[in-house]
Amino acid sequence: MSLYDEGHTIAGWTGFGVATVGGTVAGLGVCAASLPVAGGGLVVVAVSVAVTWALHLSGWGKPPGVRPRDQWGMRVRDTRAREGHPGCVSCRLAGRGRSVAAVAARSAAEPVAPAPAE
């Protein structure tokens, strides 16, 4: 089983649900040849992006990459969301977090403690 567990979050599933409704409404608008209905569906799809982003930034989304098993549950809120996740586009767009290169440079500069002798 993968350790990445991407997308299994409240933010991800809520965004998916809202986008599905928007896509359905837009499709119905196309089939009915109704520009206002199709446009309304596309507006709902755009709202799904905003809803997903807001939920991610409030801690209901998870950072990209490997996470410990105890963080896999959908109802587990991410307490590190306020600082931003390294390498996360959503956090960078909100002005949070650091780039992956900055985190790698910082960890390369930190001294590594030697392993204990056995």
Short mmCIF file of N, CA and C in Angstrom, two decimals:
data_model
loop_
_atom_site.label_atom_id
_atom_site.label_comp_id
_atom_site.label_asym_id
_atom_site.label_seq_id
_atom_site.Cartn_x
_atom_site.Cartn_y
_atom_site.Cartn_z
N MET A 1 0.84 -1.18 0.00
CA MET A 1 0.00 0.00 0.00
C MET A 1 0.89 1.24 0.00
N SER A 2 0.48 2.24 -0.72
CA SER A 2 1.25 3.48 -0.83
C SER A 2 1.23 4.26 0.47
N LEU A 3 2.33 4.92 0.76
CA LEU A 3 2.41 5.76 1.94
C LEU A 3 1.96 7.18 1.65
N TYR A 4 1.62 7.48 0.42
CA TYR A 4 1.29 8.84 0.05
C TYR A 4 -0.14 9.22 0.42
N ASP A 5 -1.11 8.37 0.20
CA ASP A 5 -2.48 8.58 0.63
C ASP A 5 -3.02 9.94 0.17
N GLU A 6 -2.72 10.35 -1.05
CA GLU A 6 -3.13 11.67 -1.55
C GLU A 6 -4.63 11.70 -1.82
N GLY A 7 -5.26 12.81 -1.49
CA GLY A 7 -6.65 13.05 -1.84
C GLY A 7 -7.68 12.52 -0.88
N HIS A 8 -7.28 11.74 0.12
CA HIS A 8 -8.26 11.20 1.07
C HIS A 8 -8.46 12.19 2.20
N THR A 9 -9.05 13.34 1.86
CA THR A 9 -9.24 14.40 2.85
C THR A 9 -10.63 14.99 2.71
N ILE A 10 -11.04 15.68 3.74
CA ILE A 10 -12.32 16.40 3.69
C ILE A 10 -12.28 17.43 2.56
N ALA A 11 -11.18 18.15 2.44
CA ALA A 11 -11.06 19.17 1.39
C ALA A 11 -11.16 18.53 0.00
N GLY A 12 -10.48 17.43 -0.21
CA GLY A 12 -10.49 16.77 -1.52
C GLY A 12 -11.86 16.25 -1.90
N TRP A 13 -12.52 15.55 -0.99
CA TRP A 13 -13.82 14.99 -1.32
C TRP A 13 -14.90 16.06 -1.43
N THR A 14 -14.83 17.10 -0.62
CA THR A 14 -15.81 18.17 -0.73
C THR A 14 -15.65 18.89 -2.07
N GLY A 15 -14.41 19.19 -2.44
CA GLY A 15 -14.16 19.82 -3.74
C GLY A 15 -14.63 18.95 -4.89
N PHE A 16 -14.39 17.65 -4.79
CA PHE A 16 -14.84 16.72 -5.83
C PHE A 16 -16.36 16.73 -5.94
N GLY A 17 -17.05 16.72 -4.81
CA GLY A 17 -18.51 16.71 -4.83
C GLY A 17 -19.09 17.97 -5.45
N VAL A 18 -18.55 19.12 -5.06
CA VAL A 18 -19.05 20.38 -5.61
C VAL A 18 -18.73 20.47 -7.11
N ALA A 19 -17.53 20.04 -7.51
CA ALA A 19 -17.17 20.06 -8.93
C ALA A 19 -18.04 19.10 -9.74
N THR A 20 -18.42 17.98 -9.18
CA THR A 20 -19.30 17.04 -9.87
C THR A 20 -20.67 17.66 -10.12
N VAL A 21 -21.20 18.34 -9.11
CA VAL A 21 -22.48 19.02 -9.29
C VAL A 21 -22.36 20.10 -10.37
N GLY A 22 -21.28 20.88 -10.31
CA GLY A 22 -21.07 21.92 -11.31
C GLY A 22 -20.93 21.36 -12.72
N GLY A 23 -20.20 20.27 -12.85
CA GLY A 23 -20.05 19.63 -14.17
C GLY A 23 -21.36 19.08 -14.69
N THR A 24 -22.17 18.54 -13.80
CA THR A 24 -23.48 18.02 -14.20
C THR A 24 -24.39 19.15 -14.66
N VAL A 25 -24.42 20.24 -13.92
CA VAL A 25 -25.24 21.39 -14.31
C VAL A 25 -24.76 21.98 -15.64
N ALA A 26 -23.45 22.09 -15.81
CA ALA A 26 -22.92 22.60 -17.08
C ALA A 26 -23.28 21.67 -18.23
N GLY A 27 -23.21 20.38 -18.02
CA GLY A 27 -23.59 19.42 -19.05
C GLY A 27 -25.07 19.50 -19.40
N LEU A 28 -25.91 19.67 -18.39
CA LEU A 28 -27.34 19.84 -18.65
C LEU A 28 -27.60 21.12 -19.43
N GLY A 29 -26.84 22.17 -19.12
CA GLY A 29 -26.99 23.42 -19.86
C GLY A 29 -26.60 23.27 -21.31
N VAL A 30 -25.57 22.48 -21.59
CA VAL A 30 -25.16 22.23 -22.97
C VAL A 30 -26.23 21.42 -23.71
N CYS A 31 -26.74 20.39 -23.03
CA CYS A 31 -27.76 19.55 -23.67
C CYS A 31 -29.05 20.32 -23.92
N ALA A 32 -29.39 21.24 -23.03
CA ALA A 32 -30.60 22.03 -23.17
C ALA A 32 -30.37 23.28 -24.01
N ALA A 33 -29.14 23.48 -24.47
CA ALA A 33 -28.77 24.67 -25.24
C ALA A 33 -29.11 25.94 -24.48
N SER A 34 -28.81 25.92 -23.18
CA SER A 34 -29.09 27.08 -22.33
C SER A 34 -27.76 27.63 -21.83
N LEU A 35 -27.38 28.77 -22.36
CA LEU A 35 -26.12 29.40 -21.97
C LEU A 35 -26.10 29.78 -20.49
N PRO A 36 -27.19 30.32 -19.92
CA PRO A 36 -27.16 30.65 -18.49
C PRO A 36 -26.95 29.42 -17.59
N VAL A 37 -27.57 28.31 -17.93
CA VAL A 37 -27.41 27.09 -17.12
C VAL A 37 -25.99 26.55 -17.25
N ALA A 38 -25.46 26.53 -18.47
CA ALA A 38 -24.09 26.06 -18.67
C ALA A 38 -23.10 26.97 -17.95
N GLY A 39 -23.32 28.28 -18.04
CA GLY A 39 -22.45 29.24 -17.34
C GLY A 39 -22.55 29.08 -15.83
N GLY A 40 -23.76 28.84 -15.33
CA GLY A 40 -23.94 28.61 -13.89
C GLY A 40 -23.20 27.38 -13.42
N GLY A 41 -23.20 26.33 -14.24
CA GLY A 41 -22.45 25.12 -13.90
C GLY A 41 -20.96 25.39 -13.83
N LEU A 42 -20.47 26.19 -14.76
CA LEU A 42 -19.04 26.51 -14.75
C LEU A 42 -18.68 27.39 -13.54
N VAL A 43 -19.61 28.23 -13.13
CA VAL A 43 -19.38 29.04 -11.91
C VAL A 43 -19.29 28.11 -10.70
N VAL A 44 -20.15 27.10 -10.64
CA VAL A 44 -20.11 26.15 -9.52
C VAL A 44 -18.78 25.39 -9.52
N VAL A 45 -18.26 25.04 -10.69
CA VAL A 45 -16.95 24.38 -10.78
C VAL A 45 -15.86 25.30 -10.23
N ALA A 46 -15.94 26.58 -10.57
CA ALA A 46 -14.95 27.54 -10.05
C ALA A 46 -15.08 27.68 -8.53
N VAL A 47 -16.31 27.64 -8.02
CA VAL A 47 -16.51 27.71 -6.57
C VAL A 47 -15.91 26.48 -5.90
N SER A 48 -15.93 25.33 -6.57
CA SER A 48 -15.35 24.11 -5.97
C SER A 48 -13.86 24.28 -5.73
N VAL A 49 -13.19 25.00 -6.62
CA VAL A 49 -11.76 25.26 -6.43
C VAL A 49 -11.55 26.12 -5.19
N ALA A 50 -12.35 27.16 -5.04
CA ALA A 50 -12.23 28.05 -3.87
C ALA A 50 -12.55 27.32 -2.57
N VAL A 51 -13.57 26.47 -2.60
CA VAL A 51 -13.96 25.71 -1.40
C VAL A 51 -12.84 24.74 -1.00
N THR A 52 -12.29 24.04 -1.98
CA THR A 52 -11.20 23.10 -1.69
C THR A 52 -9.99 23.82 -1.13
N TRP A 53 -9.65 24.95 -1.71
CA TRP A 53 -8.51 25.74 -1.25
C TRP A 53 -8.73 26.23 0.18
N ALA A 54 -9.90 26.76 0.46
CA ALA A 54 -10.20 27.26 1.81
C ALA A 54 -10.13 26.13 2.84
N LEU A 55 -10.68 24.97 2.50
CA LEU A 55 -10.63 23.85 3.44
C LEU A 55 -9.20 23.36 3.64
N HIS A 56 -8.41 23.33 2.59
CA HIS A 56 -7.01 22.92 2.72
C HIS A 56 -6.25 23.87 3.65
N LEU A 57 -6.46 25.16 3.46
CA LEU A 57 -5.74 26.14 4.27
C LEU A 57 -6.21 26.15 5.73
N SER A 58 -7.43 25.69 5.97
CA SER A 58 -7.92 25.63 7.35
C SER A 58 -7.57 24.32 8.05
N GLY A 59 -6.83 23.45 7.36
CA GLY A 59 -6.34 22.24 8.01
C GLY A 59 -7.06 20.97 7.61
N TRP A 60 -8.06 21.03 6.73
CA TRP A 60 -8.79 19.84 6.34
C TRP A 60 -8.24 19.19 5.08
N GLY A 61 -7.14 19.72 4.57
CA GLY A 61 -6.40 19.08 3.49
C GLY A 61 -5.08 18.62 4.05
N LYS A 62 -4.40 17.77 3.34
CA LYS A 62 -3.12 17.28 3.82
C LYS A 62 -2.01 17.72 2.88
N PRO A 63 -0.76 17.77 3.37
CA PRO A 63 0.35 18.15 2.50
C PRO A 63 0.67 17.04 1.51
N PRO A 64 1.31 17.39 0.39
CA PRO A 64 1.72 16.36 -0.54
C PRO A 64 2.88 15.55 0.04
N GLY A 65 3.01 14.33 -0.41
CA GLY A 65 4.13 13.49 0.01
C GLY A 65 3.75 12.46 1.06
N VAL A 66 4.76 11.81 1.59
CA VAL A 66 4.58 10.72 2.55
C VAL A 66 4.14 11.28 3.90
N ARG A 67 3.15 10.63 4.50
CA ARG A 67 2.68 11.00 5.83
C ARG A 67 2.66 9.78 6.73
N PRO A 68 2.80 9.98 8.03
CA PRO A 68 2.70 8.84 8.96
C PRO A 68 1.30 8.24 8.91
N ARG A 69 1.21 6.98 9.23
CA ARG A 69 -0.06 6.26 9.16
C ARG A 69 -1.12 6.89 10.04
N ASP A 70 -0.76 7.46 11.18
CA ASP A 70 -1.77 8.05 12.07
C ASP A 70 -2.37 9.34 11.49
N GLN A 71 -1.82 9.86 10.41
CA GLN A 71 -2.35 11.05 9.74
C GLN A 71 -3.20 10.71 8.52
N TRP A 72 -3.47 9.43 8.27
CA TRP A 72 -4.19 9.02 7.07
C TRP A 72 -5.69 9.22 7.16
N GLY A 73 -6.26 9.27 8.33
CA GLY A 73 -7.71 9.36 8.47
C GLY A 73 -8.27 10.67 7.92
N MET A 74 -9.48 10.61 7.35
CA MET A 74 -10.10 11.81 6.79
C MET A 74 -10.46 12.82 7.88
N ARG A 75 -10.75 12.34 9.05
CA ARG A 75 -11.18 13.25 10.13
C ARG A 75 -10.02 13.81 10.94
N VAL A 76 -8.80 13.53 10.52
CA VAL A 76 -7.62 14.05 11.21
C VAL A 76 -7.28 15.40 10.61
N ARG A 77 -7.34 16.42 11.45
CA ARG A 77 -7.04 17.77 10.97
C ARG A 77 -5.54 18.02 11.03
N ASP A 78 -5.02 18.68 10.02
CA ASP A 78 -3.60 18.96 9.93
C ASP A 78 -3.29 20.22 10.73
N THR A 79 -2.56 20.05 11.82
CA THR A 79 -2.25 21.19 12.69
C THR A 79 -1.13 22.06 12.14
N ARG A 80 -0.39 21.58 11.13
CA ARG A 80 0.70 22.36 10.56
C ARG A 80 0.25 23.23 9.39
N ALA A 81 -1.03 23.30 9.12
CA ALA A 81 -1.52 24.04 7.95
C ALA A 81 -1.25 25.54 8.06
N ARG A 82 -1.21 26.07 9.27
CA ARG A 82 -0.99 27.51 9.43
C ARG A 82 0.39 27.94 8.94
N GLU A 83 1.39 27.09 9.13
CA GLU A 83 2.75 27.42 8.67
C GLU A 83 2.91 27.20 7.18
N GLY A 84 2.07 26.38 6.61
CA GLY A 84 2.19 26.04 5.20
C GLY A 84 2.99 24.76 5.04
N HIS A 85 2.70 24.05 3.98
CA HIS A 85 3.38 22.78 3.71
C HIS A 85 4.48 23.00 2.67
N PRO A 86 5.68 22.49 2.92
CA PRO A 86 6.75 22.62 1.92
C PRO A 86 6.35 21.93 0.62
N GLY A 87 6.51 22.62 -0.48
CA GLY A 87 6.21 22.04 -1.78
C GLY A 87 4.74 22.05 -2.15
N CYS A 88 3.89 22.69 -1.36
CA CYS A 88 2.45 22.71 -1.61
C CYS A 88 2.08 23.98 -2.38
N VAL A 89 1.52 23.81 -3.57
CA VAL A 89 1.16 24.95 -4.41
C VAL A 89 0.07 25.79 -3.74
N SER A 90 -0.91 25.16 -3.12
CA SER A 90 -1.98 25.90 -2.46
C SER A 90 -1.44 26.80 -1.36
N CYS A 91 -0.53 26.27 -0.57
CA CYS A 91 0.04 27.07 0.52
C CYS A 91 0.91 28.20 -0.04
N ARG A 92 1.66 27.93 -1.09
CA ARG A 92 2.49 28.98 -1.69
C ARG A 92 1.63 30.09 -2.27
N LEU A 93 0.50 29.75 -2.90
CA LEU A 93 -0.40 30.77 -3.45
C LEU A 93 -1.00 31.63 -2.35
N ALA A 94 -1.16 31.05 -1.17
CA ALA A 94 -1.71 31.80 -0.04
C ALA A 94 -0.63 32.56 0.72
N GLY A 95 0.63 32.44 0.29
CA GLY A 95 1.72 33.13 0.97
C GLY A 95 2.23 32.42 2.20
N ARG A 96 1.94 31.14 2.29
CA ARG A 96 2.40 30.34 3.43
C ARG A 96 3.51 29.40 3.00
N GLY A 97 4.25 28.93 3.97
CA GLY A 97 5.23 27.88 3.72
C GLY A 97 6.45 28.33 2.97
N ARG A 98 7.31 27.38 2.73
CA ARG A 98 8.55 27.61 2.01
C ARG A 98 8.60 26.67 0.83
N SER A 99 9.42 27.00 -0.13
CA SER A 99 9.59 26.13 -1.28
C SER A 99 10.39 24.90 -0.87
N VAL A 100 10.30 23.85 -1.66
CA VAL A 100 11.03 22.62 -1.38
C VAL A 100 12.53 22.89 -1.40
N ALA A 101 12.98 23.76 -2.30
CA ALA A 101 14.41 24.07 -2.40
C ALA A 101 14.91 24.75 -1.12
N ALA A 102 14.11 25.64 -0.55
CA ALA A 102 14.49 26.32 0.68
C ALA A 102 14.56 25.35 1.85
N VAL A 103 13.62 24.41 1.91
CA VAL A 103 13.62 23.41 2.97
C VAL A 103 14.84 22.49 2.82
N ALA A 104 15.14 22.09 1.58
CA ALA A 104 16.30 21.21 1.34
C ALA A 104 17.60 21.92 1.68
N ALA A 105 17.70 23.21 1.34
CA ALA A 105 18.91 23.96 1.65
C ALA A 105 19.08 24.11 3.16
N ARG A 106 17.98 24.35 3.85
CA ARG A 106 18.05 24.49 5.30
C ARG A 106 18.44 23.17 5.97
N SER A 107 17.85 22.05 5.51
CA SER A 107 18.20 20.78 6.12
C SER A 107 19.60 20.34 5.77
N ALA A 108 20.12 20.77 4.62
CA ALA A 108 21.50 20.44 4.27
C ALA A 108 22.48 21.22 5.14
N ALA A 109 22.08 22.41 5.59
CA ALA A 109 22.95 23.23 6.41
C ALA A 109 22.95 22.79 7.88
N GLU A 110 21.90 22.09 8.30
CA GLU A 110 21.82 21.65 9.70
C GLU A 110 22.74 20.45 9.91
N PRO A 111 23.48 20.45 11.01
CA PRO A 111 24.35 19.30 11.28
C PRO A 111 23.53 18.06 11.62
N VAL A 112 24.02 16.93 11.16
CA VAL A 112 23.35 15.66 11.41
C VAL A 112 24.09 14.96 12.55
N ALA A 113 23.33 14.54 13.55
CA ALA A 113 23.93 13.86 14.69
C ALA A 113 24.38 12.47 14.26
N PRO A 114 25.55 12.01 14.69
CA PRO A 114 26.00 10.68 14.30
C PRO A 114 25.13 9.60 14.95
N ALA A 115 25.05 8.48 14.29
CA ALA A 115 24.28 7.36 14.81
C ALA A 115 24.97 6.80 16.06
N PRO A 116 24.19 6.38 17.05
CA PRO A 116 24.80 5.82 18.27
C PRO A 116 25.54 4.51 17.96
N ALA A 117 26.67 4.34 18.60
CA ALA A 117 27.47 3.13 18.42
C ALA A 117 26.79 1.97 19.13
N GLU A 118 26.84 0.83 18.50
CA GLU A 118 26.21 -0.35 19.13
C GLU A 118 27.23 -1.23 19.77
#
